[in-house]
PDB file of C-alpha atoms in Angstrom:
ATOM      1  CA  UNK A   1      45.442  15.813 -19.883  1.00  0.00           C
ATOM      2  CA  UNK A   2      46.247  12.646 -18.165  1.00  0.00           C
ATOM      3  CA  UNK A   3      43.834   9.530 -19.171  1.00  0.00           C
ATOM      4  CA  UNK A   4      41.525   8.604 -16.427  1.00  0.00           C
ATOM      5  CA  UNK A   5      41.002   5.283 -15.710  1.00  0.00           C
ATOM      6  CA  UNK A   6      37.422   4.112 -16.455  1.00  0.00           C
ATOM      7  CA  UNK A   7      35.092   3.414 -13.754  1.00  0.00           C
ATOM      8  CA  UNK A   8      32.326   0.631 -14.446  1.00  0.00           C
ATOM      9  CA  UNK A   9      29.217   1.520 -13.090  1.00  0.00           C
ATOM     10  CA  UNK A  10      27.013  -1.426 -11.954  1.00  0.00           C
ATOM     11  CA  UNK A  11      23.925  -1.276 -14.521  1.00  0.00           C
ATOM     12  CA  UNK A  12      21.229  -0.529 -12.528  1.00  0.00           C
ATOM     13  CA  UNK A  13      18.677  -2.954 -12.045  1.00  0.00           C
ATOM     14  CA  UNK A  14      16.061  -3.632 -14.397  1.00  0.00           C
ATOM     15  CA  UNK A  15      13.360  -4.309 -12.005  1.00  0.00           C
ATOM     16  CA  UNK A  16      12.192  -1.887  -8.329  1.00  0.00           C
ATOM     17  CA  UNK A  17      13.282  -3.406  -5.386  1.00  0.00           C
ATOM     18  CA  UNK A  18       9.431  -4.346  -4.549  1.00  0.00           C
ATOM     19  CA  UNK A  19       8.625  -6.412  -7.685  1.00  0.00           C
ATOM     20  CA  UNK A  20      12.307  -8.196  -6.859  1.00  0.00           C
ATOM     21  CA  UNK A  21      11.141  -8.520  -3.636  1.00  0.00           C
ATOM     22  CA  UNK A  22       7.942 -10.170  -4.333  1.00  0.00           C
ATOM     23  CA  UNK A  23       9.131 -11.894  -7.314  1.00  0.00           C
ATOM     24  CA  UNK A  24      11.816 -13.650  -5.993  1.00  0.00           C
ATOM     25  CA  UNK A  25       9.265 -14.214  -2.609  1.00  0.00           C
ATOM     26  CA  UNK A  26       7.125 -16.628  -5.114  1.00  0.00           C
ATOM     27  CA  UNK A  27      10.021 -18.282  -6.123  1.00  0.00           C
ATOM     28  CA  UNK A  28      11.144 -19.131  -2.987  1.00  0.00           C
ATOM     29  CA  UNK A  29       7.420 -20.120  -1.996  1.00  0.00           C
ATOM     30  CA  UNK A  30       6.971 -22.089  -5.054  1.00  0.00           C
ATOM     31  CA  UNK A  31      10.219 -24.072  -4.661  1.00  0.00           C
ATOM     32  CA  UNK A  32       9.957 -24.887  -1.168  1.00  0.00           C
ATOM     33  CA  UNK A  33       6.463 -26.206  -2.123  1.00  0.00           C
ATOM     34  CA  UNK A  34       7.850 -28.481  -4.799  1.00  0.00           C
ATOM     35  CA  UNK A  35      10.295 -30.351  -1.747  1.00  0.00           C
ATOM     36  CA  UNK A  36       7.663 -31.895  -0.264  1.00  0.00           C
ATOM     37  CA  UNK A  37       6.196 -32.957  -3.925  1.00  0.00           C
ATOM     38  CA  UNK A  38       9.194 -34.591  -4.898  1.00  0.00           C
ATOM     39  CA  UNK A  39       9.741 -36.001  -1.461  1.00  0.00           C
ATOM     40  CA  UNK A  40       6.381 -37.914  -1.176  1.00  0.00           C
ATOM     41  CA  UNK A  41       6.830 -39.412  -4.955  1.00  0.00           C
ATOM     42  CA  UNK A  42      10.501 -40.379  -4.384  1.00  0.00           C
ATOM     43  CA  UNK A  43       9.150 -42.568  -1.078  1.00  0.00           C
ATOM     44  CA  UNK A  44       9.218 -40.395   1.815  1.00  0.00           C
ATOM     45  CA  UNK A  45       6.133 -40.946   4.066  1.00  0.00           C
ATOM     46  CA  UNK A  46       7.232 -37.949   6.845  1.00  0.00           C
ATOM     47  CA  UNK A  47       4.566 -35.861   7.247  1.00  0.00           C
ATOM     48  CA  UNK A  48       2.493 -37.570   4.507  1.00  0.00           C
ATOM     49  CA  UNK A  49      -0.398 -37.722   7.124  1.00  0.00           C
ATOM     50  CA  UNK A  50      -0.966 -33.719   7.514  1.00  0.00           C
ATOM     51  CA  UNK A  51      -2.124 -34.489   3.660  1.00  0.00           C
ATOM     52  CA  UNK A  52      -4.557 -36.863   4.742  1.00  0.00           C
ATOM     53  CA  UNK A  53      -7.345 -38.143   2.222  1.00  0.00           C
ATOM     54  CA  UNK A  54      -6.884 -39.292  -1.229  1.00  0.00           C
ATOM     55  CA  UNK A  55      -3.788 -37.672  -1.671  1.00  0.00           C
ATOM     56  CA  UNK A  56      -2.152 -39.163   1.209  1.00  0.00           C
ATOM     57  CA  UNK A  57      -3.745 -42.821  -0.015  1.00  0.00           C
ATOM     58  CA  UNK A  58      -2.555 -42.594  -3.437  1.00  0.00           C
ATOM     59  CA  UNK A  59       1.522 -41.787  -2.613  1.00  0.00           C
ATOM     60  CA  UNK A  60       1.070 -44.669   0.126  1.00  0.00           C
ATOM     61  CA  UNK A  61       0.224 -46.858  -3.091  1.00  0.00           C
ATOM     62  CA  UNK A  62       3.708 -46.101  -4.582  1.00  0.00           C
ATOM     63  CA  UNK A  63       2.350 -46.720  -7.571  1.00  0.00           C
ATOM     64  CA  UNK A  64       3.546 -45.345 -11.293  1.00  0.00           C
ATOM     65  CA  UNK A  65       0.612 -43.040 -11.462  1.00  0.00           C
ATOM     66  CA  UNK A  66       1.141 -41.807  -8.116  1.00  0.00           C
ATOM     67  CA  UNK A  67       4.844 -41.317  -8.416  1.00  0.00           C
ATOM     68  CA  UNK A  68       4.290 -39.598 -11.762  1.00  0.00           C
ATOM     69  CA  UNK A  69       1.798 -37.431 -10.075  1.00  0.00           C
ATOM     70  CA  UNK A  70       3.886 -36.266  -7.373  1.00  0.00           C
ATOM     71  CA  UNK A  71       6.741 -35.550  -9.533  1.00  0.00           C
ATOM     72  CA  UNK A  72       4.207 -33.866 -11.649  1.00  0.00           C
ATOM     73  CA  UNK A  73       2.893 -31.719  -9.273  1.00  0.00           C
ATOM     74  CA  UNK A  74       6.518 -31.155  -8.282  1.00  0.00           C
ATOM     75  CA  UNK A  75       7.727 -29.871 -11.767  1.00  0.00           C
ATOM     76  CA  UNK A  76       4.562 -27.605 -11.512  1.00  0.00           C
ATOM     77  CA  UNK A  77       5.778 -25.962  -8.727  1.00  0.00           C
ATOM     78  CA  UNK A  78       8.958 -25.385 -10.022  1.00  0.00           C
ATOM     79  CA  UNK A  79       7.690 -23.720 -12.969  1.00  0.00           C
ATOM     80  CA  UNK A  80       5.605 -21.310 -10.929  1.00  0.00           C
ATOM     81  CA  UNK A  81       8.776 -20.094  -9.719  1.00  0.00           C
ATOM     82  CA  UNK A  82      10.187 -19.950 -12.919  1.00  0.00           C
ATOM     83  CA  UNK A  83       7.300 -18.158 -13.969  1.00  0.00           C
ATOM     84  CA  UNK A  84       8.335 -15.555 -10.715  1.00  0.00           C
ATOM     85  CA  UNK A  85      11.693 -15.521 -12.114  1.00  0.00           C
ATOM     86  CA  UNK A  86      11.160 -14.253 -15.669  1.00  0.00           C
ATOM     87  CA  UNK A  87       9.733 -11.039 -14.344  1.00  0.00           C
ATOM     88  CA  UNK A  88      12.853  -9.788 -12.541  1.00  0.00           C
ATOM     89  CA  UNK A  89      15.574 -12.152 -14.334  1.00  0.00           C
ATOM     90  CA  UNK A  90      17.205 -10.628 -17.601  1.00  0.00           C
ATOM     91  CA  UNK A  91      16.560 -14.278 -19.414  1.00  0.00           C
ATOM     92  CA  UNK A  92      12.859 -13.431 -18.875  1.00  0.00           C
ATOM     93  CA  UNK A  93      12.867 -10.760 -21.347  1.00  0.00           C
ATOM     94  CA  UNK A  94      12.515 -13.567 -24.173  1.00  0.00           C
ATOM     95  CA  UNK A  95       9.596 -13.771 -23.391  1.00  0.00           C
ATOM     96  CA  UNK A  96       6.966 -11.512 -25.059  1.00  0.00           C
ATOM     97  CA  UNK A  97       5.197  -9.323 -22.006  1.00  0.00           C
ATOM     98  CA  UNK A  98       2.020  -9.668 -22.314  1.00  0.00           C
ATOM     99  CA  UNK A  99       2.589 -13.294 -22.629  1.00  0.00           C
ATOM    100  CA  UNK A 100       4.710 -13.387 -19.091  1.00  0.00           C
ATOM    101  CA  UNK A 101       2.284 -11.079 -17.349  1.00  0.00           C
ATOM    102  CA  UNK A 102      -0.916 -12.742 -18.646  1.00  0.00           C
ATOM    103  CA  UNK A 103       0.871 -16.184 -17.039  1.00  0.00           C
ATOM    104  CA  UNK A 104       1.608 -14.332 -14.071  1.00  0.00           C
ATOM    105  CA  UNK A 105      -1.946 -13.135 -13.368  1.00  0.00           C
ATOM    106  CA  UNK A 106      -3.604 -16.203 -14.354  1.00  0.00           C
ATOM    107  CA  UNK A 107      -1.323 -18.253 -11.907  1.00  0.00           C
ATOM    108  CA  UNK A 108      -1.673 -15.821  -9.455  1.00  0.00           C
ATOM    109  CA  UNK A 109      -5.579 -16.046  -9.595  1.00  0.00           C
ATOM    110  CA  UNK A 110      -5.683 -19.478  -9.350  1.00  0.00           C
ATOM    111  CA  UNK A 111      -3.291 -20.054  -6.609  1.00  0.00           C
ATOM    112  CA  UNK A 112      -5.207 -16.986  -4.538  1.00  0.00           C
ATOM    113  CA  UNK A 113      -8.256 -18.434  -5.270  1.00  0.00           C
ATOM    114  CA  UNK A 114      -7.855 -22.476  -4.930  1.00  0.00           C
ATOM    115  CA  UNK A 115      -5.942 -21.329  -1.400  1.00  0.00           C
ATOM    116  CA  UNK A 116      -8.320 -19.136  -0.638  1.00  0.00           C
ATOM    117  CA  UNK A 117     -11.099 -21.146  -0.774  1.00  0.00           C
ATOM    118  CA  UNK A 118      -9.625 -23.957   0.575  1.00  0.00           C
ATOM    119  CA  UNK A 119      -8.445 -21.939   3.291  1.00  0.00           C
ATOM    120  CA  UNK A 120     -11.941 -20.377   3.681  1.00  0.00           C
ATOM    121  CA  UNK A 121     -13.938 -23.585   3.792  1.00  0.00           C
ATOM    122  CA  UNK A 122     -11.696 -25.555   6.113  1.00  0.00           C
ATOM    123  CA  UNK A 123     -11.845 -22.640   8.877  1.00  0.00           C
ATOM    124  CA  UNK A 124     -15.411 -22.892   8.633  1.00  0.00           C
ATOM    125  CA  UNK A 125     -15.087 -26.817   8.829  1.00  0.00           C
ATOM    126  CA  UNK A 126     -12.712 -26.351  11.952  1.00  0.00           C
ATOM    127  CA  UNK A 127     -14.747 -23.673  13.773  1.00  0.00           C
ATOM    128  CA  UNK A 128     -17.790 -25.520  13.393  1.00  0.00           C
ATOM    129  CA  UNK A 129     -19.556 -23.485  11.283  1.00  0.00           C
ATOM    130  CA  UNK A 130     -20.034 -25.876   8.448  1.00  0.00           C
ATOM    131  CA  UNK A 131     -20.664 -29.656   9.177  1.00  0.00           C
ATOM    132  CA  UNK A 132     -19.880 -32.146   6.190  1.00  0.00           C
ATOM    133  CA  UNK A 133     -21.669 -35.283   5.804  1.00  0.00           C
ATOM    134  CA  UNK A 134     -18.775 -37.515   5.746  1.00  0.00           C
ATOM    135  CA  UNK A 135     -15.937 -37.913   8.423  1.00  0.00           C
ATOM    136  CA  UNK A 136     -13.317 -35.117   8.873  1.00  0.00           C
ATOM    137  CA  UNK A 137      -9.941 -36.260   9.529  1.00  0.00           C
ATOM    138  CA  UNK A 138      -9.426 -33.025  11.233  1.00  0.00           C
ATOM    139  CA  UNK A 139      -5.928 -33.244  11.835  1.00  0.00           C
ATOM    140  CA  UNK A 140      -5.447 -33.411   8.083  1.00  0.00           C
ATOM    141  CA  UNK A 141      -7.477 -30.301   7.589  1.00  0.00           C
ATOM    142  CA  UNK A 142      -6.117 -28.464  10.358  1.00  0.00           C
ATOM    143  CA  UNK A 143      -2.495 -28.633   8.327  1.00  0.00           C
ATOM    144  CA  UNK A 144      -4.484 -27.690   4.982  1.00  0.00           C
ATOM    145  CA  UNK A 145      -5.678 -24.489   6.816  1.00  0.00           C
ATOM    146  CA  UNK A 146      -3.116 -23.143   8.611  1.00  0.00           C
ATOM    147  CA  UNK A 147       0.280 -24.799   6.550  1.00  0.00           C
ATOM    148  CA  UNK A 148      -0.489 -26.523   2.580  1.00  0.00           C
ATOM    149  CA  UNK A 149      -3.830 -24.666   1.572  1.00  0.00           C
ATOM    150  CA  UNK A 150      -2.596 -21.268   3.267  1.00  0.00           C
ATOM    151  CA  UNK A 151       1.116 -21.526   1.098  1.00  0.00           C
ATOM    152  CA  UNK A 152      -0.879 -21.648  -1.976  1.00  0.00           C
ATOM    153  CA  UNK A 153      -2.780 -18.346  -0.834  1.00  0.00           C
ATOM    154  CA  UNK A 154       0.300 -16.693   0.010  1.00  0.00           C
ATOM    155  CA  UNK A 155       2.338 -17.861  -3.285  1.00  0.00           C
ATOM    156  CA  UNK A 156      -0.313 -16.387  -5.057  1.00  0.00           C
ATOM    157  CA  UNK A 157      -0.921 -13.278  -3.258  1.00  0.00           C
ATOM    158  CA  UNK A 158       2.924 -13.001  -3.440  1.00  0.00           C
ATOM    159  CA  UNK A 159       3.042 -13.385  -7.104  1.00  0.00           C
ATOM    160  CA  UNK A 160       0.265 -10.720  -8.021  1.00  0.00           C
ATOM    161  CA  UNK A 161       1.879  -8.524  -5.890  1.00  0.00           C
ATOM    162  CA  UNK A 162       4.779  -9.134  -8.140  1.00  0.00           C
ATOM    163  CA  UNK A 163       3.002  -8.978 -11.586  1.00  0.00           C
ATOM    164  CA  UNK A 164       1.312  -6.226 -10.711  1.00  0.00           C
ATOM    165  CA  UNK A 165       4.697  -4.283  -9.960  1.00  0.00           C
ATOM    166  CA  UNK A 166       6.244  -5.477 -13.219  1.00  0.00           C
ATOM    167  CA  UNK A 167       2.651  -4.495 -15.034  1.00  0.00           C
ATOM    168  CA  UNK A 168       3.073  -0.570 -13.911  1.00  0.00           C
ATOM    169  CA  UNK A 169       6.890  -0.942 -14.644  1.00  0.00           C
ATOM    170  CA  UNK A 170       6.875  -2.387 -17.964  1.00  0.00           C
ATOM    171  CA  UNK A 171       3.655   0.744 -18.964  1.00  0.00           C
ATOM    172  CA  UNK A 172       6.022   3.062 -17.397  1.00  0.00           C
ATOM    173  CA  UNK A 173       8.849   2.091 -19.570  1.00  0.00           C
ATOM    174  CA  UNK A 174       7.225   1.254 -22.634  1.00  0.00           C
ATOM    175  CA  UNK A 175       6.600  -1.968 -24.066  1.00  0.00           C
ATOM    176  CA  UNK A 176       9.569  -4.305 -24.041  1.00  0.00           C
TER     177      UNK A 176
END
């Protein structure tokens, strides 16, 4: 008999094509969210007034705290999707799983929450519905509705979607 050559077969992947999917969808969320961060501390002031309020006040001040707090809030972001990451990535396996799917829950609850209820109030702010004591910049809060407060909903919506995949995977398969 005459020797065959060997065919590699790709491995297949470790993860279904809808925790990928949503998995690398939060990382893509959370890292476009950390551009503006990093932005904003670094100087930029495009687009620093659909922030409005205390935020917007604070990176206009260019001081350290504020630039540490941008970049702060910036290095969060990127960690989110880092967090995203480890569920479909092979390096993510380090990490114990009920360790990266408790993270992945928790984040995802407080990103679906903090959006949602920011999301939530300022509709009702915008329609009318509610009327706050104070002055509105409503130009501010129309961009936290429909743009900033709204991306934090989706991230997190995004990202349980993509724990709760990996969750029923990692059962399925046993404990890793």
């Amino acid at each position: 008999m005459a020797d065959r050559p060997t065919v590699h077969q790709p491995a297949p992947p470790t993860r279904s094509p809808a925790t990928a999917w949503a998995a690398y969808a939060a990382c893509a969320l959370a890292l476009l969210y950390a551009v503006p961060s990093f932005y904003w501390a670094l100087g930029g002031t495009a687009g620093l007034d659909t922030v409005g309020g205390a935020i917007e006040e604070l990176a206009r001040t260019r001081e350290p705290a504020s630039v540490a707090l941008g970049i702060g809030a910036g290095v969060l972001k990127i960690a989110g999707g880092l967090l995203a990451l480890a569920l479909v990535r092979p390096w993510g396996r380090a990490i114990p799983r009920r360790l990266l799917l408790g993270a992945a829950w928790a984040a995802s609850m407080v990103l679906t929450a903090y959006g949602g209820l920011l999301v939530a109030v300022g509709a009702l702010v915008l329609t009318g519905l509610i009327s706050p004591s104070g002055p509105v910049d409503r130009t501010a809060l129309r961009w936290h509705v429909l743009l900033w407060d709204l991306w934090f909903l989706a991230w997190g919506l995004v990202l349980g979607v993509a724990a709760w995949h990996f969750g029923r995977e990692s059962r399925s398969r046993g404990a890793r």
